[in-house]
């Protein structure tokens, strides 16, 4: 045994119980003891480590060796004291028959200790059998002696023979019991191994520093790690960062309070990466010589936590349902009501108890309600999806309108189990909607009438082409009426043509556009102003005065941007002035941009604002001019949802310059429409083109 467990010394003791009042544990054999004085060692129960192990009936593992303990002498080692002592009592039938003692230079492993403990049981049984046999032998000798002495007393001899037979039978029964006990121990060990492998818990023994010394085989089934994966490491590395605090607290608490059991919960990462919740119970057994560690029992509580969370949610939902202003009902697939909240009393006067556990057709409520409920249940059952509908709901508080959501509910096998019906009273909302629809209809009718008025005032392509046959107006109002408008007037041989972009769009923009339209007519026709720059100066003054923007307490900043051209067809000249808007001039495939002034018409007095300047260009046959509001280049779209941009517009004008104006109109309209795609139009669009 000494060599098997890699010890360097060993001793074998047997209990001498010849004198029951003074039992002595005597050394019978030794291994590697160098002094004969040790060979006659003997101990009483509770005397020394040997006697302590015998009286406690448990093994002793010591790593702190007393100074006067045995030493090992050799030429190489000299006199060297062992570093570990293992003393194991030999016990069977709860009785100590001897002790084995081993000393070594290293700490004995769990497997070595387990080996000694198992062999100790066999040794104890062997000593027991020897003693029984010795006693039997003595009895036989005494029997023989008595037979010789009492041959004449046959009756006594017969009685002795019967007693001997009974003794032998008892011995046989004793041996049978020993065999049964051995078999039971083997079965117990097998059961223990199976239990550890298939246990629903992981049992681990930790060192004081948190290192795992032992972990049960069930760890592989529960956590996916093998025993070798975890033994010898601190498995804090597998604990979710959010739970490390709980894990560390468990060890701190059991070390501070050795007699308390600590229970914590933390999230643990399995070998396959799945996160589960463990509930761990820690017990400090560092002082227990058999354990000398912290035992932690861990069980998987992931499903329990999920069930608890679902139960909390159900409780919250129940509370919300009970206090909800909506009428909430649950039906079985057969139409039986198995839940309804207290709101049923508000609408029908019935208590929930009057409705529960009854089929819809058995309820004493309005027939229209029952029919609507039945139709909804059938629709959900046939379509297996949520149904939303509005339904009339006659009630004791008057006819109501309900927005009903009928929601299917399934069991674990995805089979329709019940139907939840939530009815929200939208009566007031419906009344408001009806009122809003009426007002919207009146507003829409007014705006459409305004559109007809605006369309009647503003020029169109047909009118302009009578004077400028090779021209187009690309016009797209964002709303029904527009804040962008083309302005066109013919005074003698001179044509005035403008693209005007008023502040805003829709009705506000349209109102500003009318102000601009009539002011421009008055300036050119009434006041006989002909220079484009001066026309814009007069327009700026007119807008400012009309909207009262020249006073200190002005409340509006509205105005307009404009590109204005004076076209002299006889002299082939175009004079241009602009407020924030440019003129594009294309001649022989080259594009020239003439920028407008960087201040608007109206809107108040701007810093560094001067008079609008005019620019005159000479045009030849085939040349063309283009001017527009900012709605065309500012439109978002394209693959990256960006603006169309002035650069892309200029490139298109150059690209299409050889085509007819009708084709250019079509191509520009197509390019802009494709760029916009499914995006919303952000502003009114106005683009004018003229070819000479």
XYZ file of C-alpha atoms in Angstrom:
692
model
C 0.000 0.000 0.000
C 2.864 2.370 0.869
C 4.334 2.028 -2.608
C 0.884 2.219 -4.269
C 0.127 5.643 -2.763
C 3.748 6.826 -3.224
C 4.366 7.133 0.542
C 7.784 6.635 2.101
C 6.766 5.090 5.433
C 3.877 2.960 6.574
C 2.641 1.271 9.734
C -0.043 -1.332 10.384
C -1.856 -1.419 13.770
C -4.315 -3.950 15.199
C -6.610 -3.397 18.174
C -5.778 -5.776 21.032
C -9.055 -6.210 22.882
C -8.042 -9.201 24.983
C -8.744 -6.908 27.907
C -11.986 -5.119 27.006
C -11.327 -2.492 29.715
C -7.891 -1.616 28.327
C -7.881 -1.888 24.545
C -4.499 -1.146 22.970
C -3.763 -0.288 19.338
C -0.546 -2.244 18.687
C 1.815 -1.935 15.726
C 2.047 -5.263 13.934
C 4.107 -4.310 10.894
C 5.956 -1.334 9.421
C 7.545 -0.259 6.166
C 10.770 1.792 5.931
C 11.000 2.490 9.677
C 14.697 2.747 10.530
C 14.531 2.595 14.340
C 13.418 -0.516 16.192
C 11.927 1.554 18.985
C 9.079 2.439 16.673
C 8.303 -1.203 15.990
C 6.804 -1.707 19.456
C 4.554 1.305 19.338
C 1.162 1.079 20.984
C -1.627 3.584 21.573
C -4.800 3.738 23.598
C -7.961 5.054 22.015
C -7.800 8.884 21.729
C -4.019 8.783 22.386
C -1.928 10.441 19.657
C -3.025 10.798 16.068
C -3.450 7.017 15.767
C -5.731 6.863 18.796
C -7.589 9.993 17.634
C -8.358 8.432 14.259
C -9.591 5.267 16.008
C -11.875 7.054 18.443
C -13.258 9.487 15.755
C -13.667 6.602 13.274
C -12.497 8.859 10.447
C -9.287 9.340 8.536
C -6.786 12.086 9.433
C -4.796 13.920 6.772
C -2.110 16.183 8.221
C 0.308 18.437 6.368
C 1.708 20.092 9.480
C 3.962 17.471 11.128
C 4.998 17.795 14.807
C 8.729 18.260 15.422
C 9.039 15.004 17.391
C 7.389 12.927 14.649
C 9.253 10.320 12.612
C 11.893 11.238 10.050
C 13.376 9.464 7.066
C 17.079 8.774 7.016
C 19.089 8.143 3.853
C 22.472 8.939 2.447
C 20.965 11.469 0.058
C 18.157 12.947 2.110
C 19.741 12.811 5.547
C 17.187 13.039 8.336
C 14.159 14.476 6.598
C 10.716 14.924 8.139
C 7.663 13.865 6.053
C 5.353 16.645 4.847
C 2.081 14.714 4.934
C 0.557 12.022 7.182
C -2.507 9.915 6.370
C -4.023 7.847 9.192
C -7.075 5.683 8.422
C -9.003 3.495 10.905
C -9.972 -0.055 9.871
C -13.710 -0.169 10.509
C -16.430 -2.703 9.839
C -19.853 -3.003 11.460
C -19.142 0.389 13.076
C -16.241 -1.163 15.068
C -12.551 -0.271 14.838
C -10.264 -3.285 14.313
C -7.028 -1.492 13.506
C -5.325 1.530 11.942
C -2.982 2.123 8.980
C -0.610 5.052 8.981
C 1.399 6.482 6.053
C 3.871 9.312 5.753
C 5.043 10.988 2.566
C 6.898 13.895 1.077
C 3.890 15.091 -0.895
C 0.250 15.810 -0.177
C -1.844 12.715 -0.797
C -4.295 13.030 -3.690
C -8.021 12.385 -3.474
C -7.640 9.153 -5.432
C -4.859 7.934 -3.066
C -6.991 8.760 -0.040
C -9.956 7.018 -1.642
C -7.776 3.930 -2.353
C -6.620 3.741 1.282
C -10.200 4.183 2.542
C -11.467 1.357 0.318
C -8.571 -0.982 1.216
C -9.109 -0.159 4.900
C -12.579 -1.693 4.684
C -11.137 -4.926 3.261
C -8.405 -4.994 5.942
C -10.985 -4.495 8.675
C -13.069 -7.387 7.400
C -9.940 -9.540 7.134
C -8.948 -8.820 10.764
C -12.520 -9.508 11.780
C -12.477 -12.855 9.973
C -9.096 -13.782 11.457
C -10.342 -13.047 14.938
C -13.514 -14.982 14.336
C -11.472 -17.901 13.005
C -9.112 -17.632 15.983
C -12.040 -17.711 18.337
C -13.474 -20.658 16.423
C -10.142 -22.445 16.614
C -10.014 -21.935 20.369
C -13.541 -23.188 20.710
C -12.670 -26.310 18.725
C -9.658 -26.949 20.964
C -11.733 -26.492 24.071
C -14.394 -28.744 22.579
C -11.813 -31.465 21.894
C -10.472 -31.155 25.392
C -13.921 -31.367 26.819
C -14.667 -34.362 24.574
C -11.656 -36.209 25.988
C -12.517 -35.259 29.544
C -16.221 -35.846 29.284
C -16.438 -38.902 27.054
C -18.453 -40.527 29.706
C -20.868 -37.664 29.860
C -22.414 -38.143 26.398
C -25.335 -35.955 27.147
C -23.062 -33.084 27.998
C -20.954 -33.815 24.921
C -24.077 -33.848 22.767
C -25.092 -30.515 24.219
C -21.626 -29.154 23.520
C -21.822 -30.521 19.976
C -25.161 -28.777 19.511
C -23.663 -25.584 20.886
C -20.742 -25.935 18.477
C -23.141 -26.504 15.591
C -25.037 -23.405 16.614
C -21.769 -21.472 16.780
C -20.829 -22.663 13.321
C -24.237 -21.695 12.016
C -23.800 -18.267 13.572
C -20.392 -17.987 11.959
C -21.917 -18.966 8.649
C -24.609 -16.368 9.083
C -21.979 -13.810 10.089
C -19.937 -14.532 6.976
C -23.062 -14.290 4.869
C -23.843 -10.935 6.468
C -20.301 -9.779 5.676
C -20.690 -10.829 2.062
C -24.055 -9.078 1.912
C -22.482 -5.951 3.383
C -19.686 -6.043 0.821
C -22.218 -6.408 -1.981
C -24.293 -3.560 -0.542
C -21.212 -1.342 -0.361
C -20.476 -2.101 -4.004
C -24.052 -1.355 -4.969
C -23.965 1.851 -2.920
C -20.791 2.966 -4.657
C -22.310 2.248 -8.069
C -25.492 4.107 -7.124
C -23.438 7.035 -5.858
C -21.510 7.230 -9.124
C -24.726 7.107 -11.153
C -26.283 9.740 -8.914
C -23.286 12.041 -9.345
C -23.331 11.550 -13.104
C -27.076 12.092 -13.481
C -27.698 14.528 -10.650
C -29.681 17.680 -11.387
C -27.052 19.653 -9.477
C -23.364 20.317 -9.902
C -21.411 19.643 -6.704
C -18.031 21.349 -6.481
C -15.374 21.707 -3.792
C -13.455 24.999 -3.948
C -10.196 25.911 -2.322
C -10.169 29.018 -0.152
C -8.797 30.983 -3.131
C -11.730 29.954 -5.338
C -9.902 27.196 -7.263
C -11.988 24.098 -8.017
C -10.480 21.004 -6.391
C -13.342 18.618 -7.253
C -16.492 18.833 -9.354
C -19.126 16.156 -9.906
C -19.504 14.344 -13.267
C -22.951 15.932 -13.712
C -21.168 19.140 -14.755
C -20.832 17.810 -18.305
C -24.573 17.255 -18.664
C -25.554 20.585 -17.079
C -22.778 22.994 -18.154
C -21.145 21.153 -21.057
C -17.668 21.216 -19.478
C -15.803 18.049 -18.528
C -14.380 17.662 -15.028
C -10.861 18.209 -16.395
C -11.987 21.492 -18.001
C -12.793 23.027 -14.601
C -10.681 21.285 -11.961
C -7.694 23.451 -11.081
C -9.174 26.773 -12.275
C -11.308 29.586 -10.882
C -14.450 29.317 -13.006
C -15.304 32.973 -12.404
C -14.065 33.374 -15.982
C -17.262 31.592 -17.126
C -19.585 33.857 -15.116
C -21.386 36.647 -16.990
C -19.777 40.014 -16.208
C -23.050 41.341 -14.786
C -23.153 38.433 -12.296
C -19.493 38.360 -11.191
C -20.398 40.518 -8.175
C -22.878 37.901 -6.896
C -20.371 35.089 -7.502
C -17.615 36.880 -5.526
C -20.063 37.859 -2.780
C -20.881 34.174 -2.205
C -17.253 33.324 -1.367
C -16.710 36.478 0.683
C -19.798 35.756 2.762
C -19.000 32.091 3.562
C -15.418 33.020 4.491
C -16.651 35.793 6.816
C -19.347 33.586 8.368
C -18.125 29.943 8.340
C -21.292 28.632 9.989
C -23.737 30.226 7.576
C -24.999 28.778 4.283
C -25.032 31.362 1.495
C -27.341 31.164 -1.531
C -26.912 33.371 -4.617
C -28.010 33.403 -8.238
C -25.795 34.289 -11.176
C -25.632 33.911 -14.952
C -23.159 31.302 -16.221
C -21.847 30.801 -19.758
C -21.939 27.145 -20.855
C -19.276 25.603 -23.055
C -21.468 26.046 -26.146
C -21.835 29.771 -25.382
C -25.402 29.571 -24.079
C -26.089 31.670 -20.978
C -28.041 29.991 -18.160
C -28.955 31.005 -14.620
C -27.575 28.995 -11.682
C -28.688 29.016 -8.078
C -25.695 28.149 -5.906
C -25.631 27.185 -2.222
C -22.216 27.541 -0.588
C -21.118 25.917 2.694
C -17.774 26.579 4.386
C -16.210 23.205 5.311
C -12.587 24.352 5.356
C -12.338 23.208 8.970
C -13.758 19.753 8.189
C -10.768 17.411 7.843
C -12.695 15.236 5.420
C -13.512 18.144 3.041
C -11.178 21.067 3.786
C -12.902 23.232 1.218
C -15.997 25.218 0.297
C -18.799 23.035 -1.056
C -21.005 24.696 -3.676
C -24.176 23.014 -4.945
C -25.391 24.615 -8.191
C -28.630 23.949 -10.050
C -29.966 25.260 -13.345
C -32.873 27.639 -12.617
C -33.159 29.186 -16.092
C -36.630 27.787 -16.702
C -37.734 28.677 -13.187
C -36.603 32.289 -13.625
C -38.358 32.420 -16.992
C -41.531 31.034 -15.417
C -41.266 33.528 -12.534
C -40.773 36.369 -15.009
C -43.767 35.203 -17.041
C -45.828 34.930 -13.865
C -44.858 38.489 -12.904
C -45.824 39.640 -16.374
C -49.116 37.783 -16.127
C -49.781 39.421 -12.751
C -49.014 42.843 -14.190
C -51.168 42.148 -17.220
C -53.943 40.939 -14.927
C -53.714 44.155 -12.911
C -53.673 46.249 -16.068
C -56.618 44.336 -17.448
C -58.658 44.720 -14.268
C -58.058 48.487 -14.285
C -58.176 49.017 -18.036
C -60.770 51.422 -19.500
C -61.107 48.941 -22.394
C -63.488 45.993 -22.389
C -61.249 42.895 -22.338
C -62.672 39.420 -22.933
C -61.184 35.959 -23.472
C -63.107 33.248 -25.310
C -62.442 29.578 -25.855
C -62.516 28.405 -29.459
C -66.060 27.151 -28.757
C -67.172 30.685 -27.800
C -67.232 30.261 -24.014
C -66.251 33.320 -21.943
C -63.525 32.390 -19.437
C -62.374 35.929 -18.590
C -63.969 39.380 -18.744
C -62.889 42.526 -16.932
C -65.129 44.802 -14.804
C -65.782 47.222 -17.707
C -68.608 44.908 -18.835
C -70.739 46.389 -16.029
C -70.277 49.924 -17.407
C -71.654 48.953 -20.812
C -74.217 46.253 -19.985
C -74.939 46.527 -16.248
C -73.928 42.877 -15.754
C -71.238 41.771 -13.311
C -68.317 39.664 -14.697
C -69.725 36.711 -12.756
C -72.953 36.958 -14.776
C -70.949 36.429 -17.986
C -68.163 34.008 -17.045
C -68.249 30.353 -18.111
C -71.153 30.915 -20.469
C -71.323 30.538 -24.226
C -71.867 33.736 -26.207
C -75.319 32.606 -27.346
C -76.384 32.068 -23.727
C -75.586 35.664 -22.702
C -78.439 38.045 -21.938
C -76.939 40.977 -23.863
C -77.786 42.762 -27.132
C -78.081 40.396 -30.095
C -75.961 42.712 -32.273
C -73.069 42.419 -29.819
C -73.316 38.624 -29.705
C -73.440 38.337 -33.498
C -70.436 40.631 -33.907
C -68.451 38.627 -31.348
C -69.343 35.322 -33.004
C -68.353 36.635 -36.446
C -65.010 37.884 -35.107
C -64.263 34.543 -33.417
C -65.026 32.637 -36.621
C -62.872 35.022 -38.655
C -59.876 34.654 -36.311
C -60.254 30.866 -36.233
C -60.357 30.640 -40.026
C -57.538 33.105 -40.758
C -55.313 32.346 -37.731
C -54.288 35.991 -37.455
C -55.140 39.158 -35.575
C -58.324 40.892 -36.769
C -59.041 44.604 -36.284
C -62.552 45.910 -36.802
C -64.895 48.686 -35.780
C -68.285 47.584 -34.504
C -71.434 49.221 -33.166
C -71.974 48.467 -29.487
C -75.451 49.173 -28.083
C -75.047 49.784 -24.343
C -76.831 51.149 -21.304
C -74.902 54.419 -21.769
C -76.035 54.779 -25.368
C -74.914 53.499 -28.730
C -71.123 53.280 -28.766
C -68.522 52.534 -31.434
C -65.794 50.037 -30.494
C -62.396 49.480 -32.087
C -62.030 45.718 -31.532
C -58.749 43.786 -31.735
C -59.313 40.025 -31.807
C -56.022 38.246 -31.099
C -55.457 34.464 -31.421
C -53.644 32.713 -28.543
C -51.846 29.385 -29.042
C -50.660 26.532 -26.828
C -47.150 25.009 -26.868
C -48.036 22.947 -29.965
C -49.075 26.131 -31.847
C -52.722 25.041 -31.750
C -55.314 27.809 -31.320
C -56.287 27.714 -27.663
C -58.227 30.916 -27.017
C -59.037 34.327 -28.476
C -58.389 37.625 -26.685
C -60.760 40.430 -27.629
C -59.889 44.022 -26.644
C -62.661 46.555 -27.312
C -61.684 50.218 -27.161
C -64.461 52.814 -27.046
C -63.821 55.254 -29.928
C -67.225 56.919 -29.944
C -65.888 60.390 -29.101
C -63.057 59.960 -31.573
C -65.494 58.978 -34.327
C -67.588 62.074 -33.623
C -64.454 64.202 -33.825
C -63.422 62.444 -37.037
C -66.804 63.151 -38.587
C -66.499 66.810 -37.605
C -62.949 66.972 -38.951
C -63.995 65.284 -42.184
C -66.736 67.881 -42.610
C -64.312 70.721 -42.007
C -61.702 69.130 -44.270
C -64.275 68.802 -47.011
C -65.130 72.490 -46.733
C -61.438 73.470 -46.658
C -60.700 71.235 -49.647
C -63.567 72.744 -51.578
C -62.261 76.234 -50.760
C -58.704 75.331 -51.811
C -59.919 73.751 -55.050
C -61.854 76.928 -55.792
C -58.701 78.931 -55.052
C -56.846 76.689 -57.491
C -59.347 77.518 -60.214
C -58.926 81.224 -59.484
C -55.113 80.920 -59.485
C -55.213 78.880 -62.711
C -57.413 81.475 -64.378
C -54.996 84.316 -63.496
C -51.634 82.692 -64.229
C -50.379 82.132 -67.794
C -50.060 78.653 -69.247
C -48.067 76.948 -72.000
C -50.759 77.445 -74.663
C -50.871 81.243 -74.177
C -47.109 81.679 -74.061
C -46.416 79.505 -77.113
C -48.472 81.869 -79.257
C -45.676 84.398 -78.728
C -42.722 82.091 -77.863
C -43.516 78.934 -79.808
C -40.277 77.134 -78.833
C -40.727 77.286 -75.059
C -42.094 75.279 -72.118
C -43.174 75.649 -68.518
C -42.505 72.626 -66.261
C -44.863 73.299 -63.354
C -45.611 70.924 -60.411
C -47.498 72.280 -57.406
C -46.676 70.443 -54.190
C -50.185 71.040 -52.878
C -53.435 71.969 -54.578
C -52.413 75.622 -54.922
C -48.854 76.791 -55.338
C -46.477 79.450 -54.050
C -44.445 79.252 -57.286
C -45.911 80.920 -60.325
C -44.829 81.889 -63.843
C -45.409 85.538 -64.781
C -45.670 86.572 -68.398
C -46.633 89.866 -70.034
C -46.200 91.267 -73.533
C -45.807 95.066 -73.860
C -45.426 96.099 -77.472
C -42.436 94.271 -78.919
C -41.043 93.462 -75.471
C -41.789 90.231 -73.564
C -41.416 90.000 -69.801
C -41.057 86.447 -68.454
C -40.376 85.444 -64.826
C -40.212 82.404 -62.530
C -41.338 83.507 -59.062
C -40.836 81.450 -55.868
C -42.889 82.833 -52.966
C -42.241 82.011 -49.338
C -43.942 78.733 -48.410
C -46.299 76.678 -50.494
C -49.959 75.748 -50.486
C -52.458 78.446 -49.441
C -49.915 80.831 -47.770
C -47.650 80.677 -50.815
C -50.617 81.187 -53.136
C -51.642 84.368 -51.290
C -48.132 85.798 -51.627
C -48.110 84.772 -55.310
C -51.217 86.891 -55.977
C -49.532 89.898 -54.356
C -46.467 89.388 -56.573
C -48.546 88.828 -59.710
C -50.578 92.042 -59.411
C -47.587 94.123 -58.271
C -45.569 92.985 -61.330
C -48.479 93.836 -63.649
C -48.810 97.290 -62.083
C -45.041 98.018 -62.237
C -44.652 97.059 -65.917
C -47.988 98.094 -67.392
C -49.108 100.832 -65.033
C -45.817 102.510 -64.130
C -44.136 101.690 -67.451
C -40.927 100.407 -65.749
C -38.895 98.350 -68.255
C -35.458 97.629 -66.725
C -35.465 94.201 -64.951
C -33.350 95.449 -62.040
C -35.584 98.464 -61.482
C -38.679 96.258 -61.782
C -37.326 94.112 -58.911
C -36.540 97.219 -56.852
C -40.148 98.408 -57.297
C -41.429 94.884 -56.538
C -39.362 94.773 -53.324
C -40.821 98.096 -52.178
C -44.341 96.983 -53.076
C -44.105 93.661 -51.186
C -42.506 95.367 -48.176
C -45.254 97.993 -48.068
C -48.111 95.571 -48.720
C -46.981 93.199 -45.929
C -46.063 96.174 -43.676
C -42.487 94.940 -43.280
C -41.128 98.494 -43.155
C -42.366 99.085 -39.591
C -40.462 98.287 -36.409
C -43.165 95.891 -35.204
C -43.439 93.923 -38.474
C -44.689 90.381 -37.858
C -44.040 88.779 -41.262
C -40.826 87.923 -43.025
C -42.492 86.566 -46.136
C -41.187 87.434 -49.558
C -40.128 85.829 -52.809
C -37.191 84.782 -54.966
C -37.417 85.585 -58.665
C -35.666 85.190 -62.014
C -36.956 87.967 -64.380
C -36.150 88.263 -68.108
C -36.885 91.132 -70.515
C -36.848 89.579 -74.005
C -36.340 91.846 -77.041
C -36.907 89.550 -80.004
C -36.276 92.240 -82.663
C -32.810 93.079 -81.306
C -32.092 89.501 -80.079
C -31.339 90.705 -76.545
C -32.266 89.337 -73.146
C -31.962 91.489 -70.001
C -31.998 89.596 -66.705
C -32.259 90.425 -62.999
C -32.637 87.917 -60.195
C -33.223 87.596 -56.452
C -31.453 84.428 -55.285
C -32.249 82.735 -58.604
C -29.860 82.307 -61.597
C -30.309 82.369 -65.373
C -28.827 79.520 -67.439
C -27.808 80.537 -70.975
C -26.924 77.706 -73.415
C -25.194 78.612 -76.700
C -23.472 76.167 -79.050
C -23.420 73.448 -76.414
C -21.857 75.627 -73.694
C -23.723 76.735 -70.582
C -23.247 80.090 -68.864
C -24.740 80.741 -65.454
C -25.679 84.324 -64.560
C -26.230 84.510 -60.825
C -28.884 86.662 -59.240
C -28.390 89.053 -56.300
C -28.086 87.401 -52.901
C -31.072 89.036 -51.249
C -34.807 88.372 -51.703
C -37.841 90.405 -52.623
C -39.542 91.588 -49.426
C -38.943 89.920 -46.084
C -37.592 93.089 -44.476
C -34.369 95.066 -44.876
C -31.313 92.813 -45.374
C -27.770 93.758 -44.436
C -25.675 95.016 -47.379
C -28.788 95.052 -49.601
C -28.356 97.273 -52.694
C -30.376 97.848 -55.821
C -30.933 94.847 -58.069
C -28.579 94.789 -61.044
C -29.508 93.962 -64.642
C -27.438 91.872 -67.027
C -27.959 91.999 -70.810
C -26.873 89.242 -73.202
C -27.196 88.912 -76.962
C -28.775 85.691 -78.157
C -28.511 83.989 -81.491
C -30.616 81.478 -83.355
C -30.677 78.142 -81.557
C -29.587 79.655 -78.207
C -31.769 78.950 -75.194
C -32.330 80.281 -71.690
C -33.640 78.496 -68.559
C -34.705 79.834 -65.171
C -36.460 78.115 -62.272
C -37.497 78.134 -58.639
C -35.486 76.125 -56.103
C -38.031 73.261 -56.000
C -36.440 71.419 -58.949
C -32.793 71.238 -57.699
C -33.746 70.882 -53.993
C -35.790 67.690 -54.429
C -34.443 64.736 -52.383
C -34.114 61.296 -53.966
C -31.690 59.063 -55.819
C -29.885 56.035 -54.357
C -28.445 58.019 -51.419
C -31.510 60.227 -50.766
C -29.679 63.448 -51.647
C -30.748 66.638 -53.450
C -30.998 66.680 -57.252
C -28.757 69.762 -57.096
C -27.949 72.672 -59.465
C -24.932 70.827 -60.895
C -27.032 67.867 -62.070
C -29.550 70.333 -63.593
C -26.800 72.175 -65.502
C -25.378 68.881 -66.795
C -28.850 67.836 -68.014
C -29.360 71.144 -69.852
C -26.061 70.676 -71.697
C -26.800 67.014 -72.351
C -30.204 67.703 -73.953
C -29.462 71.067 -75.680
C -29.616 69.636 -79.234
C -33.115 68.241 -78.722
C -36.378 70.083 -79.289
C -37.860 72.013 -76.370
C -40.690 69.477 -76.194
C -38.125 66.648 -75.821
C -36.110 68.668 -73.298
C -39.312 69.204 -71.287
C -40.043 65.462 -71.384
C -36.454 64.445 -70.461
C -36.162 66.917 -67.572
C -39.556 65.878 -66.235
C -38.557 62.179 -66.466
C -35.153 62.756 -64.818
C -36.730 64.645 -61.925
C -39.539 62.113 -61.473
C -37.124 59.137 -61.439
C -34.829 60.968 -59.013
C -37.748 61.665 -56.678
C -38.885 58.016 -56.790
C -41.037 57.206 -53.760
C -39.853 60.266 -51.837
C -42.317 63.012 -50.966
C -42.221 66.203 -53.093
C -40.741 68.785 -50.743
C -41.598 72.035 -52.593
C -43.385 73.541 -55.560
C -41.483 73.039 -58.847
C -41.263 75.648 -61.645
C -38.798 75.456 -64.565
C -39.097 77.680 -67.703
C -37.202 77.170 -70.959
C -37.104 79.402 -74.084
C -35.251 78.777 -77.332
C -34.618 81.573 -79.901
